[in-house]
Short mmCIF file of C-alpha atoms and ligand atoms in Angstrom, two decimals:
data_model
loop_
_atom_site.label_atom_id
_atom_site.label_comp_id
_atom_site.label_asym_id
_atom_site.label_seq_id
_atom_site.Cartn_x
_atom_site.Cartn_y
_atom_site.Cartn_z
CA MET A 141 0.00 0.00 0.00
CA MET A 142 2.59 2.56 1.16
CA LYS A 143 4.90 1.32 -1.55
CA ASN A 144 2.31 2.14 -4.16
CA TYR A 145 2.07 5.73 -2.92
CA ARG A 146 5.83 6.08 -2.91
CA ALA A 147 6.04 4.73 -6.43
CA ASN A 148 3.53 7.39 -7.42
CA ALA A 149 5.39 10.25 -5.70
CA ALA A 150 6.56 11.77 -8.96
CA TYR A 151 3.05 11.50 -10.33
CA PHE A 152 1.55 13.23 -7.28
CA ILE A 153 3.91 16.17 -7.66
CA LYS A 154 3.37 16.39 -11.39
CA GLU A 155 -0.37 16.12 -10.85
CA ALA A 156 -0.31 18.94 -8.29
CA VAL A 157 1.47 21.11 -10.84
CA THR A 158 -1.00 20.07 -13.55
CA ILE A 159 -3.92 21.00 -11.32
CA PHE A 160 -2.23 24.30 -10.60
CA ARG A 161 -1.68 25.02 -14.27
CA PHE A 162 -5.15 23.87 -15.25
CA ASN A 163 -6.75 26.74 -13.33
CA LEU A 164 -3.70 28.91 -13.66
CA PHE A 165 -5.34 32.29 -13.36
CA SER A 166 -7.52 31.49 -10.40
CA ASN A 167 -4.64 29.72 -8.68
CA ILE A 168 -2.31 32.66 -9.11
CA LEU A 169 -5.05 34.87 -7.73
CA SER A 170 -5.40 32.53 -4.75
CA LEU A 171 -1.64 32.52 -4.25
CA PHE A 172 -1.52 36.30 -4.01
CA SER A 173 -4.62 36.49 -1.85
CA ILE A 174 -3.09 33.99 0.53
CA ALA A 175 0.18 35.92 0.51
CA LEU A 176 -1.75 39.11 1.28
CA ILE A 177 -3.75 37.68 4.14
CA PHE A 178 -0.61 36.03 5.54
CA PHE A 179 1.08 39.41 5.30
CA ILE A 180 -1.74 41.02 7.26
CA PHE A 181 -1.43 38.25 9.79
CA ALA A 182 2.34 38.80 9.99
CA MET A 183 1.82 42.51 10.59
CA MET A 184 -0.67 41.86 13.37
CA PHE A 185 1.70 39.29 14.77
CA SER A 186 4.62 41.72 14.81
CA GLY A 187 2.43 44.40 16.39
CA TRP A 188 1.55 41.88 19.05
CA GLN A 189 5.18 40.96 19.56
CA ILE A 190 6.27 44.59 19.75
CA SER A 191 3.63 45.50 22.28
CA ASN A 192 4.36 42.40 24.32
CA HIS A 193 8.02 43.27 24.28
CA ALA A 194 7.28 46.84 25.32
CA ALA A 195 4.98 45.71 28.09
CA GLU A 196 7.57 43.28 29.34
CA ALA A 197 10.34 45.87 29.19
CA LEU A 198 8.18 48.36 31.03
CA GLN A 199 7.47 45.83 33.70
CA GLY A 200 11.11 44.89 33.88
CA GLU A 201 11.93 48.49 34.61
CA ALA A 202 9.54 48.65 37.54
CA GLU A 203 11.73 49.65 40.45
CA ILE A 204 11.66 51.04 43.92
CA ASN A 205 14.40 53.11 45.49
CA VAL A 206 15.14 52.52 49.15
CA TYR A 207 17.02 55.25 51.05
CA TYR A 208 18.60 53.94 54.19
CA ASN A 209 19.94 55.47 57.35
CA GLN A 210 23.44 56.68 56.49
CA ASN A 211 24.76 55.48 59.85
CA ILE A 212 24.21 51.74 59.45
CA GLY A 213 27.64 51.21 57.89
CA THR A 214 28.77 48.84 55.17
CA GLN A 215 27.86 45.81 57.19
CA GLY A 216 24.40 47.26 57.84
CA ILE A 217 23.85 47.93 54.17
CA PHE A 218 24.78 44.38 53.33
CA GLN A 219 22.45 42.96 55.97
CA LEU A 220 19.63 45.24 54.86
CA SER A 221 19.92 44.23 51.23
CA GLU A 222 19.99 40.54 52.21
CA LYS A 223 16.78 41.04 54.19
CA ILE A 224 15.15 42.83 51.28
CA LYS A 225 16.09 39.96 48.96
CA GLY A 226 14.16 37.71 51.32
CA ILE A 227 10.87 39.48 50.60
CA ASN A 228 8.58 37.82 48.05
CA GLY A 229 8.36 39.64 44.70
CA ILE A 230 11.87 41.10 44.75
CA LYS A 231 13.81 40.37 41.59
CA LYS A 232 17.04 42.24 42.16
CA VAL A 233 18.66 44.51 44.74
CA ARG A 234 21.57 46.75 43.83
CA LEU A 235 23.45 49.45 45.65
CA VAL A 236 23.67 52.77 43.84
CA ASP A 237 26.39 54.81 45.52
CA GLU A 238 26.75 58.59 45.58
CA LYS A 239 28.95 58.65 42.51
CA GLU A 240 26.60 56.59 40.42
CA ALA A 241 23.63 58.61 41.62
CA TYR A 242 25.45 61.72 40.52
CA SER A 243 26.38 60.43 37.09
CA ARG A 244 22.84 59.15 36.54
CA MET A 245 21.47 62.57 37.21
CA GLU A 246 24.06 63.99 34.86
CA LYS A 247 22.78 61.73 32.15
CA ILE A 248 19.17 62.59 32.79
CA LEU A 249 19.89 66.30 32.70
CA GLY A 250 22.00 66.00 29.57
CA GLU A 251 23.13 69.43 28.35
CA GLU A 252 21.76 71.06 31.46
CA SER A 253 23.94 68.94 33.70
CA SER A 254 26.17 71.97 34.26
CA VAL A 255 23.74 73.07 37.00
CA LEU A 256 25.19 70.26 39.09
CA LYS A 257 28.47 72.14 39.13
CA ILE A 258 27.05 74.75 41.50
CA PHE A 259 27.25 72.16 44.29
CA ASP A 260 30.57 71.94 46.06
CA GLU A 261 29.84 68.49 47.34
CA ASN A 262 27.94 65.61 45.79
CA PRO A 263 24.32 66.39 46.79
CA PHE A 264 23.08 62.83 46.21
CA ASN A 265 22.63 60.07 48.70
CA PRO A 266 23.35 56.44 47.96
CA TYR A 267 20.32 54.13 47.78
CA LEU A 268 19.27 50.57 47.06
CA GLU A 269 17.68 50.06 43.68
CA ILE A 270 15.12 47.25 43.78
CA LYS A 271 13.55 45.62 40.74
CA ILE A 272 10.22 44.13 41.65
CA ASP A 273 7.49 41.94 40.24
CA LEU A 274 4.58 44.24 39.50
CA GLU A 275 2.06 41.58 40.49
CA GLN A 276 3.34 41.87 44.06
CA THR A 277 3.90 45.60 44.50
CA ASP A 278 1.76 45.82 47.66
CA LEU A 279 3.37 42.82 49.29
CA VAL A 280 6.82 44.25 48.66
CA LEU A 281 5.89 47.65 50.04
CA ASN A 282 4.42 46.09 53.18
CA GLY A 283 7.49 43.95 53.61
CA LEU A 284 9.79 46.95 53.34
CA LYS A 285 7.78 48.88 55.96
CA VAL A 286 8.75 46.54 58.78
CA LEU A 287 12.49 46.44 58.03
CA PRO A 288 14.70 48.53 60.35
CA GLY A 289 17.26 50.98 58.99
CA ILE A 290 15.08 52.29 56.14
CA GLU A 291 14.56 55.99 56.09
CA HIS A 292 12.44 56.48 53.07
CA VAL A 293 11.02 54.47 50.14
CA ARG A 294 10.40 56.11 46.80
CA ASN A 295 7.93 53.92 44.99
CA ASN A 296 5.74 55.79 42.49
CA LYS A 297 2.99 53.30 43.31
CA GLU A 298 0.49 55.01 41.03
CA VAL A 299 2.83 54.85 38.06
CA LEU A 300 3.66 51.22 38.79
CA ASP A 301 -0.03 50.31 38.98
CA ARG A 302 -0.74 52.13 35.75
CA VAL A 303 2.13 50.33 33.98
CA HIS A 304 0.84 47.05 35.30
CA SER A 305 -2.66 47.53 33.98
CA ILE A 306 -1.48 48.88 30.61
CA ALA A 307 0.74 45.87 30.12
CA GLY A 308 -2.16 43.55 30.98
CA THR A 309 -4.50 45.30 28.57
CA ILE A 310 -1.98 45.21 25.75
CA ARG A 311 -1.51 41.53 26.24
CA ILE A 312 -5.19 40.62 26.29
CA PHE A 313 -6.20 42.94 23.48
CA GLY A 314 -3.25 41.89 21.31
CA SER A 315 -4.01 38.21 21.80
CA LEU A 316 -7.67 38.73 20.92
CA VAL A 317 -6.85 40.60 17.72
CA LEU A 318 -4.26 38.03 16.74
CA PHE A 319 -6.72 35.21 17.40
CA ALA A 320 -9.39 36.89 15.26
CA VAL A 321 -6.98 37.48 12.39
CA GLY A 322 -5.67 33.92 12.66
CA LEU A 323 -9.19 32.52 12.56
CA SER A 324 -10.21 34.53 9.51
CA THR A 325 -6.99 33.49 7.80
CA LEU A 326 -7.98 29.87 8.39
CA VAL A 327 -11.51 30.37 7.07
CA ILE A 328 -10.46 32.32 3.99
CA VAL A 329 -7.62 30.01 3.01
CA SER A 330 -9.59 26.79 3.41
CA HIS A 331 -12.42 28.37 1.46
CA MET A 332 -10.00 29.21 -1.34
CA LEU A 333 -8.60 25.68 -1.43
CA ARG A 334 -12.16 24.41 -1.54
CA GLN A 335 -12.92 26.52 -4.56
CA GLY A 336 -9.93 24.99 -6.30
CA ILE A 337 -11.17 21.51 -5.53
CA GLU A 338 -14.71 22.38 -6.64
CA HIS A 339 -13.18 23.27 -10.01
CA ASN A 340 -11.97 19.69 -10.31
CA ARG A 341 -14.97 18.01 -8.78
CA GLU A 342 -15.90 16.19 -12.01
CA GLN A 343 -12.46 14.72 -12.34
CA ILE A 344 -12.37 13.69 -8.69
CA ASN A 345 -15.69 11.91 -9.06
CA THR A 346 -14.52 10.16 -12.24
CA LEU A 347 -11.50 8.82 -10.36
CA ARG A 348 -13.86 7.58 -7.66
CA LEU A 349 -15.92 5.78 -10.31
CA LEU A 350 -12.78 4.14 -11.65
CA GLY A 351 -12.00 2.83 -8.16
CA ALA A 352 -9.20 5.14 -7.01
CA SER A 353 -8.85 5.45 -3.24
CA GLU A 354 -9.55 8.72 -1.44
CA VAL A 355 -5.88 8.92 -0.45
CA PHE A 356 -4.71 8.55 -4.05
CA ILE A 357 -7.19 11.20 -5.14
CA GLY A 358 -6.42 13.48 -2.23
CA ILE A 359 -2.62 13.65 -2.20
CA PRO A 360 -2.20 15.92 -5.24
CA TYR A 361 -4.74 18.34 -3.79
CA LEU A 362 -2.96 18.25 -0.47
CA LEU A 363 0.29 19.05 -2.27
CA GLU A 364 -1.37 21.78 -4.26
CA GLY A 365 -2.82 23.25 -1.07
CA LEU A 366 0.65 23.17 0.46
CA LEU A 367 2.08 24.73 -2.69
CA LEU A 368 -0.39 27.59 -2.39
CA THR A 369 -0.03 28.18 1.34
CA MET A 370 3.74 27.78 1.34
CA GLY A 371 4.11 29.97 -1.74
CA GLY A 372 1.92 32.51 -0.01
CA GLY A 373 3.98 32.06 3.15
CA ILE A 374 7.24 32.73 1.33
CA LEU A 375 5.92 35.81 -0.47
CA SER A 376 4.42 37.26 2.70
CA GLY A 377 7.56 36.32 4.65
CA LEU A 378 9.75 38.29 2.27
CA ALA A 379 7.40 41.26 2.34
CA SER A 380 7.11 41.17 6.14
CA GLU A 381 10.84 40.97 6.66
CA TRP A 382 11.36 44.02 4.48
CA VAL A 383 8.59 45.98 6.20
CA VAL A 384 9.65 44.98 9.71
CA ARG A 385 13.25 46.03 9.14
CA LYS A 386 12.13 49.39 7.75
CA MET A 387 9.49 49.85 10.41
CA THR A 388 11.63 49.13 13.46
CA VAL A 389 14.25 51.61 12.28
CA GLN A 390 11.57 54.23 11.66
CA LEU A 391 9.76 53.63 14.93
CA ALA A 392 12.95 53.59 16.94
CA SER A 393 13.84 57.04 15.62
CA VAL A 394 10.34 58.42 16.25
CA LEU A 395 9.91 56.84 19.67
CA PRO A 396 13.43 56.58 21.04
CA PHE A 397 12.27 55.90 24.60
CA MET A 398 10.21 52.84 23.55
CA PRO A 399 11.96 49.50 23.89
CA PHE A 400 11.64 47.63 20.56
CA PRO A 401 12.56 44.02 19.98
CA GLN A 402 15.51 43.46 17.66
CA ALA A 403 14.43 43.36 14.02
CA GLY A 404 16.32 40.11 13.45
CA VAL A 405 14.63 38.36 16.35
CA LEU A 406 11.23 39.68 15.33
CA CYS A 407 11.72 38.50 11.74
CA GLN A 408 12.69 35.07 12.96
CA GLN A 409 9.54 34.87 15.04
CA ILE A 410 7.43 36.00 12.09
CA LEU A 411 9.00 33.47 9.74
CA PHE A 412 8.45 30.75 12.28
CA ALA A 413 4.81 31.73 12.75
CA LEU A 414 4.28 31.93 8.98
CA SER A 415 5.86 28.53 8.33
CA ALA A 416 3.73 26.91 11.00
CA LEU A 417 0.64 28.65 9.64
CA SER A 418 1.40 27.67 6.02
CA ILE A 419 1.94 24.03 6.77
CA PHE A 420 -1.00 23.76 9.13
CA LEU A 421 -3.38 25.61 6.80
CA GLY A 422 -2.14 23.75 3.72
CA ILE A 423 -2.89 20.40 5.29
CA ALA A 424 -5.97 21.23 7.35
CA GLY A 425 -7.48 23.40 4.63
CA SER A 426 -7.05 20.78 1.89
CA MET A 427 -8.40 17.98 4.06
CA LEU A 428 -11.42 20.05 4.99
CA ALA A 429 -11.96 20.98 1.36
CA LEU A 430 -11.58 17.39 0.11
CA SER A 431 -14.03 15.96 2.59
CA SER A 432 -16.58 18.56 1.55
CA ALA A 433 -16.22 17.56 -2.13
CA LYS A 434 -17.93 14.22 -1.60
CA PRO A 435 -19.92 12.83 -4.55
CA ASP A 436 -23.40 14.30 -4.83
CA MET B 992 -21.08 -12.23 -12.65
CA ILE B 993 -24.26 -10.21 -12.10
CA GLU B 994 -27.35 -11.32 -10.28
CA ALA B 995 -30.41 -9.11 -9.91
CA LYS B 996 -33.67 -10.10 -8.26
CA GLY B 997 -36.64 -7.77 -8.16
CA VAL B 998 -34.42 -4.72 -8.38
CA ALA B 999 -36.06 -1.31 -8.54
CA LEU B 1000 -34.49 2.14 -8.69
CA ARG B 1001 -36.37 5.22 -7.64
CA TYR B 1002 -34.50 8.54 -7.86
CA PRO B 1003 -34.86 11.05 -5.02
CA ASP B 1004 -37.30 13.06 -7.15
CA GLN B 1005 -39.54 9.92 -7.16
CA THR B 1006 -38.87 9.02 -10.82
CA LEU B 1007 -39.15 5.24 -10.95
CA ALA B 1008 -36.37 4.52 -13.45
CA LEU B 1009 -36.23 0.71 -13.11
CA LYS B 1010 -38.97 -1.70 -12.05
CA ASN B 1011 -38.67 -5.22 -10.78
CA ILE B 1012 -35.53 -6.21 -12.70
CA ASP B 1013 -34.58 -9.90 -12.76
CA LEU B 1014 -31.35 -10.61 -14.56
CA GLU B 1015 -28.48 -13.02 -14.53
CA ILE B 1016 -25.23 -12.53 -16.45
CA GLN B 1017 -22.49 -15.14 -16.64
CA PRO B 1018 -18.75 -14.56 -16.99
CA GLY B 1019 -17.75 -14.30 -20.66
CA GLU B 1020 -21.10 -13.09 -21.96
CA LEU B 1021 -21.64 -10.29 -24.46
CA ILE B 1022 -24.88 -8.48 -23.69
CA PHE B 1023 -26.64 -5.71 -25.57
CA ILE B 1024 -29.20 -3.50 -23.91
CA THR B 1025 -31.50 -1.39 -26.07
CA GLY B 1026 -34.47 0.81 -25.48
CA PRO B 1027 -35.76 4.28 -26.26
CA SER B 1028 -34.25 7.37 -24.70
CA GLY B 1029 -35.18 7.67 -21.06
CA SER B 1030 -36.10 4.00 -20.73
CA GLY B 1031 -33.48 3.33 -18.02
CA LYS B 1032 -30.38 1.93 -19.78
CA THR B 1033 -27.91 4.27 -18.12
CA SER B 1034 -29.67 3.79 -14.80
CA LEU B 1035 -29.12 0.04 -15.03
CA LEU B 1036 -25.40 0.45 -15.70
CA LYS B 1037 -25.20 2.93 -12.80
CA LEU B 1038 -26.50 0.21 -10.53
CA PHE B 1039 -23.82 -2.20 -11.76
CA LEU B 1040 -21.09 0.37 -11.06
CA GLY B 1041 -22.46 1.33 -7.67
CA MET B 1042 -23.22 4.90 -8.73
CA GLU B 1043 -26.76 4.28 -7.52
CA TYR B 1044 -28.08 1.65 -5.16
CA PRO B 1045 -31.25 -0.40 -5.69
CA THR B 1046 -34.11 1.11 -3.72
CA SER B 1047 -35.52 -2.39 -3.43
CA GLY B 1048 -34.58 -5.92 -4.47
CA TYR B 1049 -31.28 -7.76 -4.42
CA LEU B 1050 -28.23 -7.01 -6.56
CA GLU B 1051 -24.85 -8.67 -6.60
CA VAL B 1052 -21.93 -7.84 -8.92
CA MET B 1053 -19.00 -10.27 -9.00
CA GLY B 1054 -20.04 -11.55 -5.62
CA GLN B 1055 -20.28 -8.07 -4.15
CA LEU B 1056 -23.57 -7.09 -2.59
CA MET B 1057 -24.53 -3.67 -3.93
CA ASN B 1058 -25.86 -1.58 -1.07
CA PRO B 1059 -24.84 1.62 0.70
CA THR B 1060 -23.20 -0.12 3.64
CA GLN B 1061 -20.69 -1.66 1.21
CA ALA B 1062 -19.39 1.63 -0.21
CA LYS B 1063 -15.74 0.87 0.58
CA ALA B 1064 -15.82 -2.61 -0.91
CA ILE B 1065 -17.68 -1.30 -3.95
CA ARG B 1066 -14.91 1.24 -4.50
CA LYS B 1067 -12.52 -1.73 -4.73
CA LEU B 1068 -14.93 -3.70 -6.91
CA ARG B 1069 -14.82 -0.86 -9.44
CA ARG B 1070 -11.17 -1.64 -10.10
CA ARG B 1071 -12.28 -4.84 -11.83
CA ILE B 1072 -14.85 -3.01 -13.96
CA GLY B 1073 -14.07 -1.00 -17.08
CA PRO B 1074 -16.71 1.70 -17.52
CA VAL B 1075 -17.20 3.67 -20.74
CA PHE B 1076 -19.46 6.56 -19.82
CA GLN B 1077 -22.07 8.01 -22.13
CA GLU B 1078 -20.44 11.43 -21.70
CA PHE B 1079 -16.90 9.92 -21.62
CA LYS B 1080 -15.71 11.71 -18.46
CA LEU B 1081 -12.15 12.04 -19.76
CA PHE B 1082 -9.56 14.02 -17.81
CA PRO B 1083 -9.18 17.40 -19.49
CA GLY B 1084 -5.86 19.17 -19.93
CA ARG B 1085 -4.03 15.89 -20.36
CA THR B 1086 -2.73 13.83 -23.23
CA VAL B 1087 -4.48 10.73 -24.51
CA PHE B 1088 -1.79 8.55 -22.95
CA GLU B 1089 -2.05 10.28 -19.56
CA ASN B 1090 -5.81 9.77 -19.64
CA VAL B 1091 -5.44 6.05 -20.12
CA LEU B 1092 -2.63 5.82 -17.57
CA LEU B 1093 -4.46 7.84 -14.92
CA GLY B 1094 -7.44 5.53 -15.36
CA HIS B 1095 -5.55 2.71 -13.65
CA ARG B 1096 -2.32 3.95 -12.14
CA PHE B 1097 -3.77 3.59 -8.64
CA LEU B 1098 -3.95 -0.17 -9.14
CA HIS B 1099 -1.11 -1.97 -7.45
CA MET B 1100 0.96 -2.71 -10.54
CA PRO B 1101 4.56 -2.05 -11.52
CA LYS B 1102 4.95 1.19 -13.42
CA THR B 1103 6.29 -0.47 -16.53
CA ASP B 1104 3.19 -2.66 -16.69
CA LEU B 1105 0.96 0.38 -16.30
CA LYS B 1106 2.64 2.09 -19.23
CA GLU B 1107 2.65 -1.02 -21.35
CA ASN B 1108 -1.03 -1.68 -20.67
CA SER B 1109 -1.86 1.88 -21.60
CA MET B 1110 0.02 1.76 -24.86
CA ASN B 1111 -1.43 -1.64 -25.76
CA ALA B 1112 -4.94 -0.40 -25.10
CA LEU B 1113 -4.33 2.62 -27.32
CA GLU B 1114 -3.03 0.38 -30.05
CA LYS B 1115 -6.12 -1.80 -29.81
CA VAL B 1116 -8.42 1.18 -30.29
CA GLY B 1117 -6.17 2.50 -33.07
CA LEU B 1118 -5.05 5.66 -31.32
CA ALA B 1119 -1.40 4.95 -30.61
CA HIS B 1120 -0.41 7.68 -33.04
CA LYS B 1121 -2.43 10.22 -31.02
CA ALA B 1122 -1.00 9.14 -27.67
CA PHE B 1123 0.61 12.47 -26.95
CA SER B 1124 -2.13 14.77 -28.24
CA LEU B 1125 -4.26 16.64 -25.75
CA VAL B 1126 -7.70 15.07 -25.45
CA GLU B 1127 -9.27 18.45 -26.16
CA ASN B 1128 -7.97 18.28 -29.72
CA LEU B 1129 -9.65 14.98 -30.59
CA SER B 1130 -12.76 14.28 -32.65
CA TRP B 1131 -15.91 12.81 -31.14
CA GLY B 1132 -15.12 9.29 -32.29
CA GLU B 1133 -11.57 9.59 -30.98
CA HIS B 1134 -12.87 10.67 -27.58
CA GLN B 1135 -14.98 7.55 -27.63
CA ARG B 1136 -11.98 5.38 -28.34
CA VAL B 1137 -9.86 7.01 -25.61
CA ALA B 1138 -12.69 6.26 -23.18
CA ILE B 1139 -12.67 2.64 -24.33
CA ALA B 1140 -8.89 2.40 -24.06
CA ARG B 1141 -9.06 3.76 -20.52
CA ALA B 1142 -11.71 1.21 -19.62
CA VAL B 1143 -9.85 -1.80 -21.00
CA ALA B 1144 -6.25 -0.90 -20.05
CA ARG B 1145 -6.92 -2.19 -16.55
CA LYS B 1146 -7.91 -5.60 -17.97
CA PRO B 1147 -11.34 -5.59 -16.35
CA LEU B 1148 -13.59 -8.59 -15.85
CA LEU B 1149 -16.65 -6.57 -16.69
CA ILE B 1150 -16.88 -3.86 -19.34
CA LEU B 1151 -19.84 -1.48 -19.10
CA ALA B 1152 -20.18 0.65 -22.24
CA ASP B 1153 -22.97 3.19 -22.25
CA GLU B 1154 -24.11 4.20 -25.74
CA PRO B 1155 -20.68 3.92 -27.35
CA THR B 1156 -22.13 4.30 -30.84
CA GLY B 1157 -23.99 7.51 -30.22
CA ASN B 1158 -23.26 10.23 -32.78
CA LEU B 1159 -21.20 7.92 -35.00
CA ASP B 1160 -21.83 7.04 -38.64
CA LYS B 1161 -22.78 3.47 -39.44
CA GLU B 1162 -19.31 2.37 -40.43
CA ASN B 1163 -17.61 3.75 -37.33
CA ALA B 1164 -20.41 2.58 -35.04
CA LEU B 1165 -19.92 -0.92 -36.33
CA LYS B 1166 -16.17 -0.68 -35.79
CA ILE B 1167 -16.69 0.39 -32.18
CA LEU B 1168 -19.18 -2.39 -31.51
CA ASN B 1169 -16.82 -4.98 -32.94
CA LEU B 1170 -13.94 -3.54 -30.99
CA LEU B 1171 -15.84 -3.75 -27.71
CA ALA B 1172 -17.08 -7.24 -28.55
CA SER B 1173 -13.48 -8.30 -29.08
CA PHE B 1174 -12.70 -7.79 -25.40
CA LYS B 1175 -15.08 -10.55 -24.47
CA ASP B 1176 -13.33 -13.71 -23.43
CA ASN B 1177 -14.20 -16.62 -21.18
CA LYS B 1178 -13.63 -14.54 -18.04
CA THR B 1179 -14.61 -11.08 -19.24
CA SER B 1180 -18.20 -10.01 -19.78
CA VAL B 1181 -19.13 -7.03 -21.93
CA ILE B 1182 -22.36 -5.10 -21.51
CA ILE B 1183 -23.21 -2.48 -24.12
CA THR B 1184 -26.22 -0.19 -24.33
CA THR B 1185 -27.14 1.07 -27.77
CA HIS B 1186 -29.88 2.48 -29.96
CA ALA B 1187 -28.31 0.92 -33.02
CA THR B 1188 -30.12 -2.43 -32.93
CA HIS B 1189 -30.09 -2.58 -36.73
CA LEU B 1190 -26.30 -3.00 -36.58
CA LEU B 1191 -26.36 -5.92 -34.24
CA ASP B 1192 -25.43 -9.33 -35.50
CA CYS B 1193 -27.20 -12.02 -33.52
CA GLU B 1194 -24.38 -14.42 -34.23
CA LYS B 1195 -22.13 -12.45 -31.96
CA TYR B 1196 -24.02 -11.64 -28.83
CA ASP B 1197 -25.27 -13.86 -26.05
CA LYS B 1198 -28.29 -11.82 -25.00
CA LEU B 1199 -30.22 -8.85 -26.30
CA ILE B 1200 -32.20 -7.09 -23.63
CA ALA B 1201 -34.76 -4.38 -24.20
CA ILE B 1202 -35.95 -1.87 -21.63
CA HIS B 1203 -39.22 0.02 -21.86
CA HIS B 1204 -40.14 2.51 -19.17
CA GLY B 1205 -37.88 0.78 -16.70
CA VAL B 1206 -39.24 -2.69 -17.43
CA LEU B 1207 -36.77 -5.24 -18.73
CA GLN B 1208 -37.55 -7.82 -21.40
CA LEU B 1209 -35.27 -10.50 -22.74
CA GLU B 1210 -35.58 -9.97 -26.49
CA ARG B 1211 -33.43 -12.69 -27.88
CA ILE B 1212 -30.71 -15.12 -26.99
CA GLY B 1213 -27.93 -15.08 -29.56
N1 LIG C 493 -30.31 11.51 -11.31
C1 LIG C 493 -31.59 11.39 -11.73
N2 LIG C 493 -32.59 11.92 -10.98
C2 LIG C 493 -33.85 11.80 -11.37
N3 LIG C 493 -34.24 11.18 -12.48
C3 LIG C 493 -33.31 10.62 -13.28
C4 LIG C 493 -31.93 10.72 -12.94
N4 LIG C 493 -31.21 10.09 -13.90
C5 LIG C 493 -32.10 9.64 -14.78
N5 LIG C 493 -33.36 9.97 -14.43
C6 LIG C 493 -34.59 9.59 -15.12
O1 LIG C 493 -34.65 8.18 -15.16
C7 LIG C 493 -35.14 7.74 -16.41
C8 LIG C 493 -34.12 6.83 -17.05
O2 LIG C 493 -32.96 7.57 -17.38
P1 LIG C 493 -31.69 6.90 -18.07
O3 LIG C 493 -30.64 7.92 -18.08
O4 LIG C 493 -31.42 5.65 -17.38
O5 LIG C 493 -32.24 6.65 -19.54
P2 LIG C 493 -31.46 6.05 -20.79
O6 LIG C 493 -32.18 4.85 -21.20
O7 LIG C 493 -30.02 5.93 -20.49
O8 LIG C 493 -31.69 7.21 -21.86
P3 LIG C 493 -30.73 7.66 -23.07
O9 LIG C 493 -30.90 6.65 -24.15
O10 LIG C 493 -31.27 8.99 -23.47
O11 LIG C 493 -29.35 7.73 -22.51
C9 LIG C 493 -35.41 9.00 -17.21
O12 LIG C 493 -36.80 9.30 -17.08
C10 LIG C 493 -34.58 10.04 -16.55
O13 LIG C 493 -35.19 11.31 -16.67
MG1 LIG C 494 -28.29 6.78 -21.17
#
């Protein structure tokens, strides 16, 4: 049985090409439509990736500054930071000394940093910079309250909460949009493959009357479906890569403060998503279409 | 080979195409079926090929019970039948040779045999010289012969030819009938429907069956 299909491999490929050529115009139209809808999908996908990346980066930046009593000494600082590390929801604790605090402020002020020169001494205090998990902001703050040696906590709780809810919204909304676009891609592509098979319905039924098995009849259409979806995948992949590379450069110059994923990484993710989509849709779409072309 | 007892066929629109058919066909018989247009000739062949199922009665083809629960087995049974359809049902966009080859390449046979069978069949119907022409470019009679070549290339045990002389002049009609008759041997039965009763030579056939309004009558035994 299997041997027979393998012996016919060349035929199946040739047949897929014949079927393609037989309805050349409509197949080329389908190819470009599939490429277009894949492209739209890829754009939605990259938008989703970019916003996810931004949300993650924003969350990663969520930090609290802890100012401690200057008299606790080096040992005290060490003990304090160990205690802080023990609180749930703390990702990282780092000491920012006076010098670093100064140079950070210099950076923030940029050209206006010359105002700092009016101070004779470094006006900044050292502090502990704590990266936290936004899900647990309240827990962390409560935990810090009971630790001795802390003078003052700068937390921007409102900003942190806002960031947290924005990130959540982006994630949910992005996933919903991506799901909707993915679903319509599936419906449209399998409908298109079905149209192609409808074109050849007569021939399919004749083969059935001659005793050919459904598998023998189906393989060329499966291959043709794959040809269409993978062709569409390649075209849209090329177009997306070009657009993404242009777009990330453009966006990065317009929104310099926004963290964008690397174009190369993003392209890789898109190509991976498109390949998976092409193969899945080529197979699932053709099977669906074939089973709906049963004899009348 | 074929056994029918009290077979009736009623189409979904309630047309009663065949009524109470009793028929027995032995291996190696040549059978002609005649009757006016709309009398039920094609419908009878459709039953033999499993394109329709009897709505009542009992039908068996080469030991295979013909009913909807047997669809899978009937698909396999078809591989031993060579059908020549009234409207040919050739594969468009392909050469004559590809048409004949595609008609049986799904049978489990070595590729060289498939090709040889195809070429032999084309030689028998006198179309070897057109093997690599597109079927679209053929005349009516040539279409007919491609359809026959496709049906016989698989070396079937039962040939079902529906109106193979339609639209042909007397000389060519006779050629086609003789050609089809030549595939009869002690294992292979040939069933042909035709209007052209005046061309039939009672020496050659085993049975002549007439159908009128779905009722079958045995006209003559050859
Ligand atoms: N699929 C169908 N649905 C309903 N009625 C049908 C169908 N096919 C055939 N009929 C009817 O059944 C009757 C027999 O048709 P059939 O095609 O068997 O005739 P026939 O003897 O082959 O005619 P012809 O010589 O013109 O080919 C006709 O009245 C026809 O209209
Ligand atoms: Mg007919």
